[in-house]
Amino acid sequence: MAAPFDPPACDLPGKPFVPDWVPPPTSKENVDWAKLRTIHLDRLDSPDPAVVQDLIDTCRQAIRDDGFIFLEDYGVSYDQLLRQFSIAQYLHQHTSDEDKERLHWDPDGTGTFAGWKPKYGWRRDKGNKDNIEHMNYYQPQFADINKVPTSMHPFFDEIVAFCNYLTYSVNRRLLKLLSKVLELDDDFLWDRVQSKIGPVGQGYFRQALYYATDEDVSAVGGGTRMNGHCDFGTTTMLFSVPISSLQIWGRDEKWYYVPYKPGALVINIGETLELVSGGHFRATRHRVVDPPADQIHSDRLSIVLFQAAEGDLRMEPAYESPLLKREGCIDSQGAYREFRRLRAKGVPVPTNREWREVQIADAHHPTDAAPNDKIVWIDGAKHIQREYMNVNIILPA
């Protein structure tokens, strides 16, 4: 039985008072909601084999169909989660302009999102206003507190403990479940794929604030705040929030809002696991848009941990999986299909580090100039075509 999260005390000497984050009201609008399955992670420890098998079967269907799941009973209480949101709120209310400049990010130069993202595009140089700010913590930030906003220094023990628990308890158990779906040893994905150094491995932790929609920004971006994309890591651990801006691309090629589920983790599968699973796991396209009309004037606070594979790993299917041996690889989408084309030509596929860094270096917001993007229309739906390392990717905008 996994131990529950046991964070450092929030009232230790030297810690300032942190006002509680109050979740805003949920939307009452009649929009198209995604119908995601819920995985109760504590059932993985059940002594009843039937309960565990039912969990595996549910997970297999959800991951193959949707690529997104709700995760509950994972060991973090609702009050503990609210504390992390309160800390993130404090960050955005108390980080100085000097710190924002000192920690200013350089994604196009480093191939990482490390540091402070200003609300002016996704490049190092100031671009068009997008009203999104966030702090991104990679291993160098966890190793050197001087790379962290001064406002977060008193709470860094809580952030470190939270990320350690998410990586070494929650994500490890989740990868155990996914290894079982592939009918592999329980620790296959943890031992052979997942990066394990410090609180976030080669991934990163983000405290983000999407400021309430600005009419000018919305007009330039067409109501889209982050273009459609797939995450490139193993799993993305996003905490469900009341402001409904996250959408996923359904099998029927329509966009659906992800509903709010208090206390739940929204888990989505990254391209690494789609490739390792031979297409049996689905890296679902998703995007961030303006929320429904009754939330248009509300800020969206978000905390998320992007888990990553070992950078030197070449993303090949786990052919030793009994599932793959029995059913073969699935003719999947996007990067998976393109990587299969490279393998058939005898061309080495990119390493995980190469694949994620080339995409980060080209990341941009809908309000940014995008000279490398090609707009294509498929069945009346707008898509963006990009090419990285001889790999062509087409994603819904």
GROMACS .gro file of C-alpha atoms in nm, residues 107-371:
model
  265
  107PRO     CA    1   1.348   2.826  -2.502
  108ASP     CA    2   1.481   2.893  -2.851
  109GLY     CA    3   1.839   2.894  -2.723
  110THR     CA    4   1.827   2.610  -2.468
  111GLY     CA    5   1.556   2.375  -2.594
  112THR     CA    6   1.392   2.390  -2.251
  113PHE     CA    7   1.120   2.602  -2.092
  114ALA     CA    8   1.330   2.659  -1.777
  115GLY     CA    9   1.270   2.988  -1.596
  116TRP     CA   10   1.010   3.260  -1.613
  117LYS     CA   11   0.782   3.293  -1.915
  118PRO     CA   12   0.657   3.653  -1.961
  119LYS     CA   13   0.313   3.724  -2.102
  120TYR     CA   14   0.453   3.812  -2.444
  121GLY     CA   15   0.485   3.500  -2.656
  122TRP     CA   16   0.686   3.177  -2.639
  123ARG     CA   17   1.028   3.302  -2.751
  124ARG     CA   18   1.310   3.462  -2.556
  125ASP     CA   19   1.261   3.796  -2.728
  126LYS     CA   20   0.942   3.985  -2.653
  127GLY     CA   21   0.664   3.897  -2.892
  128ASN     CA   22   0.296   3.976  -2.910
  129LYS     CA   23   0.101   3.981  -2.586
  130ASP     CA   24  -0.056   3.645  -2.495
  131ASN     CA   25  -0.154   3.705  -2.128
  132ILE     CA   26   0.012   3.383  -2.005
  133GLU     CA   27   0.284   3.376  -1.739
  134HIS     CA   28   0.449   3.080  -1.573
  135MET     CA   29   0.752   2.959  -1.382
  136ASN     CA   30   0.912   2.635  -1.497
  137TYR     CA   31   1.133   2.431  -1.266
  138TYR     CA   32   1.378   2.183  -1.421
  139GLN     CA   33   1.652   1.996  -1.236
  140PRO     CA   34   1.888   2.301  -1.239
  141GLN     CA   35   1.620   2.505  -1.059
  142PHE     CA   36   1.581   2.234  -0.795
  143ALA     CA   37   1.959   2.213  -0.756
  144ASP     CA   38   2.012   2.589  -0.710
  145ILE     CA   39   1.760   2.800  -0.523
  146ASN     CA   40   1.910   3.112  -0.680
  147LYS     CA   41   1.740   3.000  -1.002
  148VAL     CA   42   1.402   3.019  -0.822
  149PRO     CA   43   1.192   3.333  -0.762
  150THR     CA   44   1.267   3.487  -0.423
  151SER     CA   45   0.896   3.475  -0.342
  152MET     CA   46   0.914   3.094  -0.351
  153HIS     CA   47   1.220   3.049  -0.127
  154PRO     CA   48   1.018   3.010   0.197
  155PHE     CA   49   0.797   2.745   0.033
  156PHE     CA   50   1.058   2.558  -0.166
  157ASP     CA   51   1.058   2.265   0.076
  158GLU     CA   52   0.688   2.216   0.002
  159ILE     CA   53   0.737   2.239  -0.376
  160VAL     CA   54   1.025   1.990  -0.366
  161ALA     CA   55   0.828   1.744  -0.151
  162PHE     CA   56   0.523   1.774  -0.376
  163CYS     CA   57   0.720   1.707  -0.695
  164ASN     CA   58   0.910   1.419  -0.535
  165TYR     CA   59   0.583   1.255  -0.436
  166LEU     CA   60   0.429   1.303  -0.780
  167THR     CA   61   0.732   1.154  -0.955
  168TYR     CA   62   0.846   0.876  -0.721
  169SER     CA   63   0.509   0.765  -0.588
  170VAL     CA   64   0.221   0.870  -0.816
  171ASN     CA   65   0.394   0.847  -1.154
  172ARG     CA   66   0.582   0.531  -1.057
  173ARG     CA   67   0.252   0.360  -0.967
  174LEU     CA   68   0.090   0.491  -1.284
  175LEU     CA   69   0.375   0.352  -1.496
  176LYS     CA   70   0.337   0.022  -1.311
  177LEU     CA   71  -0.027   0.014  -1.420
  178LEU     CA   72   0.067   0.100  -1.779
  179SER     CA   73   0.337  -0.170  -1.775
  180LYS     CA   74   0.070  -0.417  -1.670
  181VAL     CA   75  -0.144  -0.305  -1.964
  182LEU     CA   76   0.150  -0.393  -2.191
  183GLU     CA   77   0.180  -0.724  -2.001
  184LEU     CA   78   0.538  -0.642  -1.909
  185ASP     CA   79   0.720  -0.655  -1.576
  186ASP     CA   80   0.569  -0.408  -1.332
  187ASP     CA   81   0.874  -0.180  -1.334
  188PHE     CA   82   0.946  -0.195  -1.708
  189LEU     CA   83   0.844   0.161  -1.793
  190TRP     CA   84   0.989   0.300  -1.470
  191ASP     CA   85   1.323   0.121  -1.509
  192ARG     CA   86   1.364   0.137  -1.887
  193VAL     CA   87   1.193   0.460  -1.992
  194GLN     CA   88   1.129   0.712  -1.712
  195SER     CA   89   1.404   0.964  -1.623
  196LYS     CA   90   1.491   0.969  -1.255
  197ILE     CA   91   1.707   1.254  -1.129
  198GLY     CA   92   1.587   1.496  -0.864
  199PRO     CA   93   1.220   1.582  -0.811
  200VAL     CA   94   1.122   1.598  -1.181
  201GLY     CA   95   1.374   1.384  -1.368
  202GLN     CA   96   1.435   1.541  -1.709
  203GLY     CA   97   1.083   1.685  -1.704
  204TYR     CA   98   0.964   2.003  -1.536
  205PHE     CA   99   0.711   2.151  -1.294
  206ARG     CA  100   0.505   2.454  -1.399
  207GLN     CA  101   0.302   2.710  -1.203
  208ALA     CA  102   0.101   2.893  -1.470
  209LEU     CA  103  -0.146   3.179  -1.477
  210TYR     CA  104  -0.367   3.242  -1.777
  211TYR     CA  105  -0.496   3.592  -1.721
  212ALA     CA  106  -0.859   3.660  -1.801
  213THR     CA  107  -0.925   3.687  -2.171
  214ASP     CA  108  -0.820   4.013  -2.330
  215GLU     CA  109  -1.036   4.102  -2.631
  216ASP     CA  110  -0.736   4.203  -2.842
  217VAL     CA  111  -0.539   3.888  -2.757
  218SER     CA  112  -0.843   3.672  -2.819
  219ALA     CA  113  -0.904   3.835  -3.156
  220VAL     CA  114  -0.544   3.787  -3.273
  221GLY     CA  115  -0.531   3.426  -3.152
  222GLY     CA  116  -0.881   3.343  -3.273
  223GLY     CA  117  -0.980   3.239  -2.920
  224THR     CA  118  -0.696   2.986  -2.901
  225ARG     CA  119  -0.441   3.030  -2.623
  226MET     CA  120  -0.223   2.729  -2.703
  227ASN     CA  121  -0.235   2.558  -3.041
  228GLY     CA  122  -0.328   2.192  -3.071
  229HIS     CA  123  -0.034   1.967  -2.980
  230CYS     CA  124   0.074   1.639  -2.825
  231ASP     CA  125   0.302   1.636  -2.523
  232PHE     CA  126   0.635   1.471  -2.597
  233GLY     CA  127   0.717   1.307  -2.261
  234THR     CA  128   0.586   1.002  -2.077
  235THR     CA  129   0.289   1.134  -1.878
  236THR     CA  130   0.159   1.483  -1.810
  237MET     CA  131   0.014   1.535  -1.462
  238LEU     CA  132  -0.225   1.829  -1.474
  239PHE     CA  133  -0.445   1.912  -1.177
  240SER     CA  134  -0.809   1.965  -1.266
  241VAL     CA  135  -0.923   2.328  -1.235
  242PRO     CA  136  -1.269   2.492  -1.254
  243ILE     CA  137  -1.187   2.726  -1.544
  244SER     CA  138  -1.265   2.516  -1.850
  245SER     CA  139  -1.007   2.601  -2.115
  246LEU     CA  140  -0.848   2.263  -2.186
  247GLN     CA  141  -0.987   2.082  -2.488
  248ILE     CA  142  -0.905   1.740  -2.634
  249TRP     CA  143  -0.942   1.625  -2.995
  250GLY     CA  144  -1.191   1.341  -3.009
  251ARG     CA  145  -1.196   1.035  -3.230
  252ASP     CA  146  -1.476   1.206  -3.424
  253GLU     CA  147  -1.233   1.491  -3.499
  254LYS     CA  148  -1.412   1.747  -3.283
  255TRP     CA  149  -1.288   1.949  -2.986
  256TYR     CA  150  -1.428   1.872  -2.639
  257TYR     CA  151  -1.384   2.064  -2.314
  258VAL     CA  152  -1.235   1.868  -2.024
  259PRO     CA  153  -1.476   1.902  -1.726
  260TYR     CA  154  -1.372   1.990  -1.372
  261LYS     CA  155  -1.327   1.707  -1.124
  262PRO     CA  156  -1.222   1.850  -0.783
  263GLY     CA  157  -0.898   1.702  -0.652
  264ALA     CA  158  -0.839   1.484  -0.959
  265LEU     CA  159  -0.530   1.465  -1.173
  266VAL     CA  160  -0.587   1.493  -1.546
  267ILE     CA  161  -0.336   1.251  -1.698
  268ASN     CA  162  -0.248   1.251  -2.062
  269ILE     CA  163  -0.011   1.021  -2.244
  270GLY     CA  164   0.291   1.172  -2.417
  271GLU     CA  165   0.438   1.075  -2.752
  272THR     CA  166   0.714   0.873  -2.583
  273LEU     CA  167   0.465   0.622  -2.445
  274GLU     CA  168   0.266   0.612  -2.768
  275LEU     CA  169   0.586   0.510  -2.945
  276VAL     CA  170   0.704   0.265  -2.677
  277SER     CA  171   0.358   0.102  -2.669
  278GLY     CA  172   0.354   0.045  -3.043
  279GLY     CA  173   0.054   0.277  -3.075
  280HIS     CA  174  -0.156   0.097  -2.813
  281PHE     CA  175  -0.137   0.411  -2.596
  282ARG     CA  176  -0.274   0.726  -2.754
  283ALA     CA  177  -0.098   1.063  -2.730
  284THR     CA  178  -0.407   1.277  -2.760
  285ARG     CA  179  -0.399   1.614  -2.930
  286HIS     CA  180  -0.514   1.893  -2.701
  287ARG     CA  181  -0.515   2.271  -2.680
  288VAL     CA  182  -0.604   2.562  -2.451
  289VAL     CA  183  -0.876   2.805  -2.559
  290ASP     CA  184  -1.082   3.087  -2.414
  291PRO     CA  185  -1.320   2.944  -2.151
  292PRO     CA  186  -1.699   2.940  -2.192
  293ALA     CA  187  -1.879   3.274  -2.181
  294ASP     CA  188  -1.962   3.265  -1.808
  295GLN     CA  189  -1.590   3.227  -1.720
  296ILE     CA  190  -1.446   3.470  -1.971
  297HIS     CA  191  -1.350   3.725  -1.703
  298SER     CA  192  -1.178   3.476  -1.468
  299ASP     CA  193  -0.807   3.396  -1.442
  300ARG     CA  194  -0.704   3.032  -1.482
  301LEU     CA  195  -0.441   2.916  -1.233
  302SER     CA  196  -0.272   2.590  -1.329
  303ILE     CA  197  -0.008   2.357  -1.184
  304VAL     CA  198   0.132   2.070  -1.387
  305LEU     CA  199   0.424   1.828  -1.386
  306PHE     CA  200   0.549   1.713  -1.725
  307GLN     CA  201   0.720   1.376  -1.681
  308ALA     CA  202   0.997   1.284  -1.925
  309ALA     CA  203   1.186   0.981  -2.050
  310GLU     CA  204   1.561   0.939  -2.043
  311GLY     CA  205   1.702   1.179  -2.300
  312ASP     CA  206   1.927   0.924  -2.470
  313LEU     CA  207   1.639   0.682  -2.526
  314ARG     CA  208   1.553   0.621  -2.891
  315MET     CA  209   1.178   0.593  -2.902
  316GLU     CA  210   1.121   0.239  -3.029
  317PRO     CA  211   0.830   0.003  -2.957
  318ALA     CA  212   0.875  -0.242  -2.669
  319TYR     CA  213   0.865  -0.545  -2.898
  320GLU     CA  214   0.911  -0.777  -2.598
  321SER     CA  215   0.560  -0.687  -2.482
  322PRO     CA  216   0.328  -0.990  -2.504
  323LEU     CA  217   0.053  -0.749  -2.608
  324LEU     CA  218   0.259  -0.627  -2.905
  325LYS     CA  219   0.362  -0.982  -2.995
  326ARG     CA  220  -0.001  -1.092  -2.994
  327GLU     CA  221  -0.172  -0.790  -3.153
  328GLY     CA  222   0.115  -0.618  -3.328
  329CYS     CA  223   0.168  -0.243  -3.350
  330ILE     CA  224  -0.128  -0.019  -3.421
  331ASP     CA  225  -0.119   0.216  -3.720
  332SER     CA  226  -0.144   0.522  -3.503
  333GLN     CA  227  -0.123   0.895  -3.566
  334GLY     CA  228   0.129   1.177  -3.593
  335ALA     CA  229   0.482   1.113  -3.468
  336TYR     CA  230   0.424   0.740  -3.427
  337ARG     CA  231   0.339   0.694  -3.794
  338GLU     CA  232   0.631   0.912  -3.905
  339PHE     CA  233   0.880   0.731  -3.681
  340ARG     CA  234   0.763   0.399  -3.826
  341ARG     CA  235   0.833   0.539  -4.174
  342LEU     CA  236   1.188   0.630  -4.068
  343ARG     CA  237   1.250   0.283  -3.923
  344ALA     CA  238   1.125   0.120  -4.244
  345LYS     CA  239   1.385   0.323  -4.438
  346GLY     CA  240   1.661   0.223  -4.196
  347VAL     CA  241   1.693   0.578  -4.061
  348PRO     CA  242   1.754   0.607  -3.684
  349VAL     CA  243   1.465   0.773  -3.504
  350PRO     CA  244   1.547   1.078  -3.288
  351THR     CA  245   1.637   1.039  -2.924
  352ASN     CA  246   1.389   1.164  -2.669
  353ARG     CA  247   1.610   1.463  -2.592
  354GLU     CA  248   1.647   1.555  -2.960
  355TRP     CA  249   1.274   1.525  -3.018
  356ARG     CA  250   1.163   1.738  -2.724
  357GLU     CA  251   1.431   2.007  -2.762
  358VAL     CA  252   1.367   2.069  -3.131
  359GLN     CA  253   0.997   2.117  -3.058
  360ILE     CA  254   1.055   2.346  -2.760
  361ALA     CA  255   1.295   2.559  -2.962
  362ASP     CA  256   1.015   2.614  -3.217
  363ALA     CA  257   0.729   2.658  -2.968
  364HIS     CA  258   0.504   2.959  -3.021
  365HIS     CA  259   0.168   3.106  -2.928
  366PRO     CA  260  -0.119   3.163  -3.172
  367THR     CA  261  -0.035   3.537  -3.156
  368ASP     CA  262   0.331   3.475  -3.256
  369ALA     CA  263   0.474   3.473  -3.604
  370ALA     CA  264   0.512   3.113  -3.720
  371PRO     CA  265   0.722   3.105  -4.039
   0.00000   0.00000   0.00000
